[in-house]
Amino acid sequence: MKKNIVLCGFMGSGKSTVGKLLAEKMGRRLIDTDAYIVKKENMPISRIFAEKGEEYFRACETQVCKELSLLSGCIISTGGGTLLREENAAEIKKNGIVFLLDVDADAVLSRIGNDTSRPLLQREDKETALKTLMSQRMPLYNRAADYVVNAAVPPWHVCGRIIDIYNSVS
Ligand code: S3P
């Protein structure tokens, strides 16, 4: 059974872009956990957070990980909070190899600093909030990851590196 390629990392680390490139290059199905939840719940993430709360969204993520662990040979791009829960990471790793896209806070800020679709970043002290959240999360991403890939380089480069690693271990 072909293992899934699972991308994890902070918001703005390039998971969606790299995921699309990987799917195109490898001819595989792409599943984005955020898009999966939006479709299932029939409302944007910002509304799920506002109307149902973050805990509800996190429960959706856990359910999605259970469903996706049954698939094989897919590219799975996860939301920035998905693999923080050990339970979720354990599920997705049943048939997936997890790659952490590693970027620093400055790169994230320049990529998504003006984005309004991410509820966790809608604050005045965005830079401090982002840096605090990132320093709390990095150890958890590292715990979930099988491989860490530098994502401060162009997406096609990240994509190539992931394919090389994947091919060498599967
Ligand atoms: C979140 C990241 C978002 C989305 C939600 C929560 C997080 O996904 O799942 O806004 O907790 O980091 P991206 O990482 O794709 O932005």
mmCIF file of C-alpha atoms and ligand atoms in Angstrom:
data_model
loop_
_atom_site.group_PDB
_atom_site.id
_atom_site.type_symbol
_atom_site.label_atom_id
_atom_site.label_comp_id
_atom_site.label_asym_id
_atom_site.label_seq_id
_atom_site.Cartn_x
_atom_site.Cartn_y
_atom_site.Cartn_z
ATOM 1 C CA MET A 1 0.000 0.000 0.000
ATOM 2 C CA LYS A 2 1.480 3.346 -1.055
ATOM 3 C CA LYS A 3 1.950 5.699 1.867
ATOM 4 C CA ASN A 4 0.354 9.126 1.818
ATOM 5 C CA ILE A 5 2.580 12.193 1.801
ATOM 6 C CA VAL A 6 1.409 14.427 4.650
ATOM 7 C CA LEU A 7 2.447 18.078 4.880
ATOM 8 C CA CYS A 8 2.460 19.829 8.217
ATOM 9 C CA GLY A 9 3.655 23.179 9.513
ATOM 10 C CA PHE A 10 2.608 26.626 10.582
ATOM 11 C CA MET A 11 0.079 28.765 8.716
ATOM 12 C CA GLY A 12 1.829 30.253 5.701
ATOM 13 C CA SER A 13 4.560 27.624 5.528
ATOM 14 C CA GLY A 14 3.439 26.745 1.995
ATOM 15 C CA LYS A 15 1.571 23.468 2.633
ATOM 16 C CA SER A 16 -1.200 24.190 0.132
ATOM 17 C CA THR A 17 1.109 25.402 -2.642
ATOM 18 C CA VAL A 18 3.615 22.587 -2.179
ATOM 19 C CA GLY A 19 0.742 20.103 -1.911
ATOM 20 C CA LYS A 20 -0.622 21.201 -5.303
ATOM 21 C CA LEU A 21 2.815 20.908 -6.909
ATOM 22 C CA LEU A 22 3.360 17.442 -5.446
ATOM 23 C CA ALA A 23 -0.052 16.258 -6.634
ATOM 24 C CA GLU A 24 0.614 17.547 -10.165
ATOM 25 C CA LYS A 25 4.141 16.199 -10.383
ATOM 26 C CA MET A 26 3.358 12.785 -8.934
ATOM 27 C CA GLY A 27 -0.112 12.432 -10.492
ATOM 28 C CA ARG A 28 -1.695 11.871 -7.093
ATOM 29 C CA ARG A 29 -4.877 13.024 -5.433
ATOM 30 C CA LEU A 30 -4.588 16.115 -3.251
ATOM 31 C CA ILE A 31 -6.607 16.451 -0.056
ATOM 32 C CA ASP A 32 -6.478 19.647 1.960
ATOM 33 C CA THR A 33 -7.875 19.099 5.459
ATOM 34 C CA ASP A 34 -9.184 22.693 5.687
ATOM 35 C CA ALA A 35 -10.996 22.382 2.345
ATOM 36 C CA TYR A 36 -12.322 18.958 3.412
ATOM 37 C CA ILE A 37 -13.822 20.452 6.587
ATOM 38 C CA VAL A 38 -15.219 23.504 4.763
ATOM 39 C CA LYS A 39 -16.989 21.187 2.332
ATOM 40 C CA LYS A 40 -18.309 18.886 5.047
ATOM 41 C CA GLU A 41 -19.524 21.730 7.254
ATOM 42 C CA ASN A 42 -20.604 23.852 4.311
ATOM 43 C CA MET A 43 -19.137 27.045 5.765
ATOM 44 C CA PRO A 44 -15.761 28.827 5.741
ATOM 45 C CA ILE A 45 -13.261 28.232 8.560
ATOM 46 C CA SER A 46 -13.735 31.755 9.908
ATOM 47 C CA ARG A 47 -17.469 31.060 10.338
ATOM 48 C CA ILE A 48 -16.914 27.659 11.939
ATOM 49 C CA PHE A 49 -14.671 29.347 14.533
ATOM 50 C CA ALA A 50 -17.101 32.233 15.055
ATOM 51 C CA GLU A 51 -20.327 30.227 15.225
ATOM 52 C CA LYS A 52 -19.291 26.817 16.544
ATOM 53 C CA GLY A 53 -16.019 27.588 18.292
ATOM 54 C CA GLU A 54 -12.435 26.409 17.973
ATOM 55 C CA GLU A 55 -13.021 23.180 19.917
ATOM 56 C CA TYR A 56 -15.648 22.121 17.388
ATOM 57 C CA PHE A 57 -13.201 22.807 14.555
ATOM 58 C CA ARG A 58 -10.510 20.763 16.351
ATOM 59 C CA ALA A 59 -12.946 17.855 16.712
ATOM 60 C CA CYS A 60 -13.602 18.052 12.956
ATOM 61 C CA GLU A 61 -9.853 17.823 12.370
ATOM 62 C CA THR A 62 -9.616 14.677 14.506
ATOM 63 C CA GLN A 63 -12.444 13.065 12.560
ATOM 64 C CA VAL A 64 -10.790 14.001 9.247
ATOM 65 C CA CYS A 65 -7.489 12.413 10.319
ATOM 66 C CA LYS A 66 -9.326 9.170 11.077
ATOM 67 C CA GLU A 67 -10.965 9.206 7.650
ATOM 68 C CA LEU A 68 -7.777 10.099 5.773
ATOM 69 C CA SER A 69 -5.715 7.380 7.441
ATOM 70 C CA LEU A 70 -7.793 4.887 5.460
ATOM 71 C CA LEU A 71 -6.526 6.294 2.139
ATOM 72 C CA SER A 72 -3.275 5.532 0.394
ATOM 73 C CA GLY A 73 -1.069 7.243 -2.181
ATOM 74 C CA CYS A 74 -2.537 10.704 -1.569
ATOM 75 C CA ILE A 75 -0.986 14.071 -0.889
ATOM 76 C CA ILE A 76 -2.496 15.436 2.324
ATOM 77 C CA SER A 77 -2.034 19.064 3.238
ATOM 78 C CA THR A 78 -3.001 19.650 6.881
ATOM 79 C CA GLY A 79 -4.136 22.811 8.675
ATOM 80 C CA GLY A 80 -1.579 24.498 10.916
ATOM 81 C CA GLY A 81 -3.199 23.095 14.063
ATOM 82 C CA THR A 82 -4.114 19.609 12.841
ATOM 83 C CA LEU A 83 -1.085 17.582 13.865
ATOM 84 C CA LEU A 84 -0.557 19.318 17.191
ATOM 85 C CA ARG A 85 -2.828 16.748 18.800
ATOM 86 C CA GLU A 86 -0.833 13.592 19.310
ATOM 87 C CA GLU A 87 -3.939 11.538 18.587
ATOM 88 C CA ASN A 88 -4.318 13.147 15.140
ATOM 89 C CA ALA A 89 -0.670 12.644 14.259
ATOM 90 C CA ALA A 90 -0.864 8.981 15.317
ATOM 91 C CA GLU A 91 -3.920 8.441 13.074
ATOM 92 C CA ILE A 92 -2.459 10.093 9.994
ATOM 93 C CA LYS A 93 0.863 8.307 10.434
ATOM 94 C CA LYS A 94 -0.837 4.922 10.214
ATOM 95 C CA ASN A 95 -0.444 5.237 6.463
ATOM 96 C CA GLY A 96 1.388 8.510 5.977
ATOM 97 C CA ILE A 97 4.867 9.978 6.036
ATOM 98 C CA VAL A 98 4.801 13.417 7.658
ATOM 99 C CA PHE A 99 6.940 16.256 6.302
ATOM 100 C CA LEU A 100 7.304 19.432 8.331
ATOM 101 C CA LEU A 101 7.687 22.553 6.187
ATOM 102 C CA ASP A 102 10.048 24.631 8.255
ATOM 103 C CA VAL A 103 9.883 28.440 8.005
ATOM 104 C CA ASP A 104 10.558 31.293 10.407
ATOM 105 C CA ALA A 105 8.114 33.869 11.742
ATOM 106 C CA ASP A 106 9.326 36.664 9.438
ATOM 107 C CA ALA A 107 8.646 34.570 6.352
ATOM 108 C CA VAL A 108 5.161 33.711 7.652
ATOM 109 C CA LEU A 109 4.390 37.356 8.360
ATOM 110 C CA SER A 110 5.418 38.464 4.905
ATOM 111 C CA ARG A 111 3.364 35.676 3.311
ATOM 112 C CA ILE A 112 0.115 35.897 5.273
ATOM 113 C CA GLY A 113 0.392 39.018 7.434
ATOM 114 C CA ASN A 114 -2.538 40.636 5.618
ATOM 115 C CA ASP A 115 -4.708 37.551 5.349
ATOM 116 C CA THR A 116 -8.144 37.791 6.976
ATOM 117 C CA SER A 117 -9.277 34.181 6.534
ATOM 118 C CA ARG A 118 -7.231 32.807 9.456
ATOM 119 C CA PRO A 119 -9.073 33.443 12.734
ATOM 120 C CA LEU A 120 -6.014 32.902 14.923
ATOM 121 C CA LEU A 121 -4.209 35.830 13.305
ATOM 122 C CA GLN A 122 -6.988 38.402 13.500
ATOM 123 C CA ARG A 123 -5.407 40.470 16.260
ATOM 124 C CA GLU A 124 -3.774 43.813 16.608
ATOM 125 C CA ASP A 125 -0.516 42.476 17.995
ATOM 126 C CA LYS A 126 -0.213 40.049 15.106
ATOM 127 C CA GLU A 127 3.560 39.766 15.155
ATOM 128 C CA THR A 128 3.757 38.943 18.888
ATOM 129 C CA ALA A 129 0.801 36.548 18.680
ATOM 130 C CA LEU A 130 2.344 34.760 15.747
ATOM 131 C CA LYS A 131 5.765 34.459 17.349
ATOM 132 C CA THR A 132 4.309 33.168 20.625
ATOM 133 C CA LEU A 133 2.100 30.628 18.878
ATOM 134 C CA MET A 134 4.940 29.515 16.674
ATOM 135 C CA SER A 135 7.358 28.938 19.539
ATOM 136 C CA GLN A 136 4.691 26.882 21.358
ATOM 137 C CA ARG A 137 3.974 24.831 18.282
ATOM 138 C CA MET A 138 7.383 24.114 16.747
ATOM 139 C CA PRO A 139 8.264 21.347 19.260
ATOM 140 C CA LEU A 140 4.899 19.693 18.574
ATOM 141 C CA TYR A 141 5.361 19.851 14.807
ATOM 142 C CA ASN A 142 8.788 18.321 15.231
ATOM 143 C CA ARG A 143 7.294 15.560 17.377
ATOM 144 C CA ALA A 144 4.771 14.747 14.638
ATOM 145 C CA ALA A 145 7.194 14.938 11.704
ATOM 146 C CA ASP A 146 9.126 12.105 10.140
ATOM 147 C CA TYR A 147 11.185 14.597 8.112
ATOM 148 C CA VAL A 148 11.856 18.320 8.376
ATOM 149 C CA VAL A 149 12.247 20.227 5.119
ATOM 150 C CA ASN A 150 13.475 23.798 4.746
ATOM 151 C CA ALA A 151 10.521 25.723 3.310
ATOM 152 C CA ALA A 152 12.170 29.144 3.069
ATOM 153 C CA VAL A 153 13.078 28.250 -0.521
ATOM 154 C CA PRO A 154 10.779 28.312 -3.620
ATOM 155 C CA PRO A 155 7.883 25.788 -3.511
ATOM 156 C CA TRP A 156 9.147 23.747 -6.485
ATOM 157 C CA HIS A 157 12.386 23.225 -4.566
ATOM 158 C CA VAL A 158 10.532 22.042 -1.457
ATOM 159 C CA CYS A 159 8.492 19.744 -3.683
ATOM 160 C CA GLY A 160 11.626 18.211 -5.249
ATOM 161 C CA ARG A 161 13.187 17.608 -1.848
ATOM 162 C CA ILE A 162 10.067 15.833 -0.565
ATOM 163 C CA ILE A 163 9.871 13.621 -3.657
ATOM 164 C CA ASP A 164 13.545 12.674 -3.248
ATOM 165 C CA ILE A 165 13.052 11.705 0.388
ATOM 166 C CA TYR A 166 9.782 9.873 -0.302
ATOM 167 C CA ASN A 167 11.321 7.862 -3.137
ATOM 168 C CA SER A 168 14.326 6.951 -1.046
ATOM 169 C CA VAL A 169 12.221 5.527 1.788
ATOM 170 C CA SER A 170 9.234 3.929 0.054
HETATM 171 C C1 S3P B 1 -5.055 26.934 11.811
HETATM 172 C C2 S3P B 1 -4.532 26.964 10.534
HETATM 173 C C3 S3P B 1 -5.380 27.087 9.334
HETATM 174 C C4 S3P B 1 -6.803 26.587 9.632
HETATM 175 C C5 S3P B 1 -7.349 27.245 10.844
HETATM 176 C C6 S3P B 1 -6.501 26.995 12.094
HETATM 177 C C7 S3P B 1 -4.105 26.805 12.946
HETATM 178 O O1 S3P B 1 -4.823 26.336 8.260
HETATM 179 O O2 S3P B 1 -6.807 25.190 9.798
HETATM 180 O O3 S3P B 1 -7.422 28.625 10.583
HETATM 181 O O4 S3P B 1 -4.529 26.484 14.066
HETATM 182 O O5 S3P B 1 -2.895 27.012 12.712
HETATM 183 P P1 S3P B 1 -3.507 26.783 7.429
HETATM 184 O O6 S3P B 1 -2.320 26.261 8.172
HETATM 185 O O7 S3P B 1 -3.685 26.112 6.124
HETATM 186 O O8 S3P B 1 -3.509 28.259 7.356
#
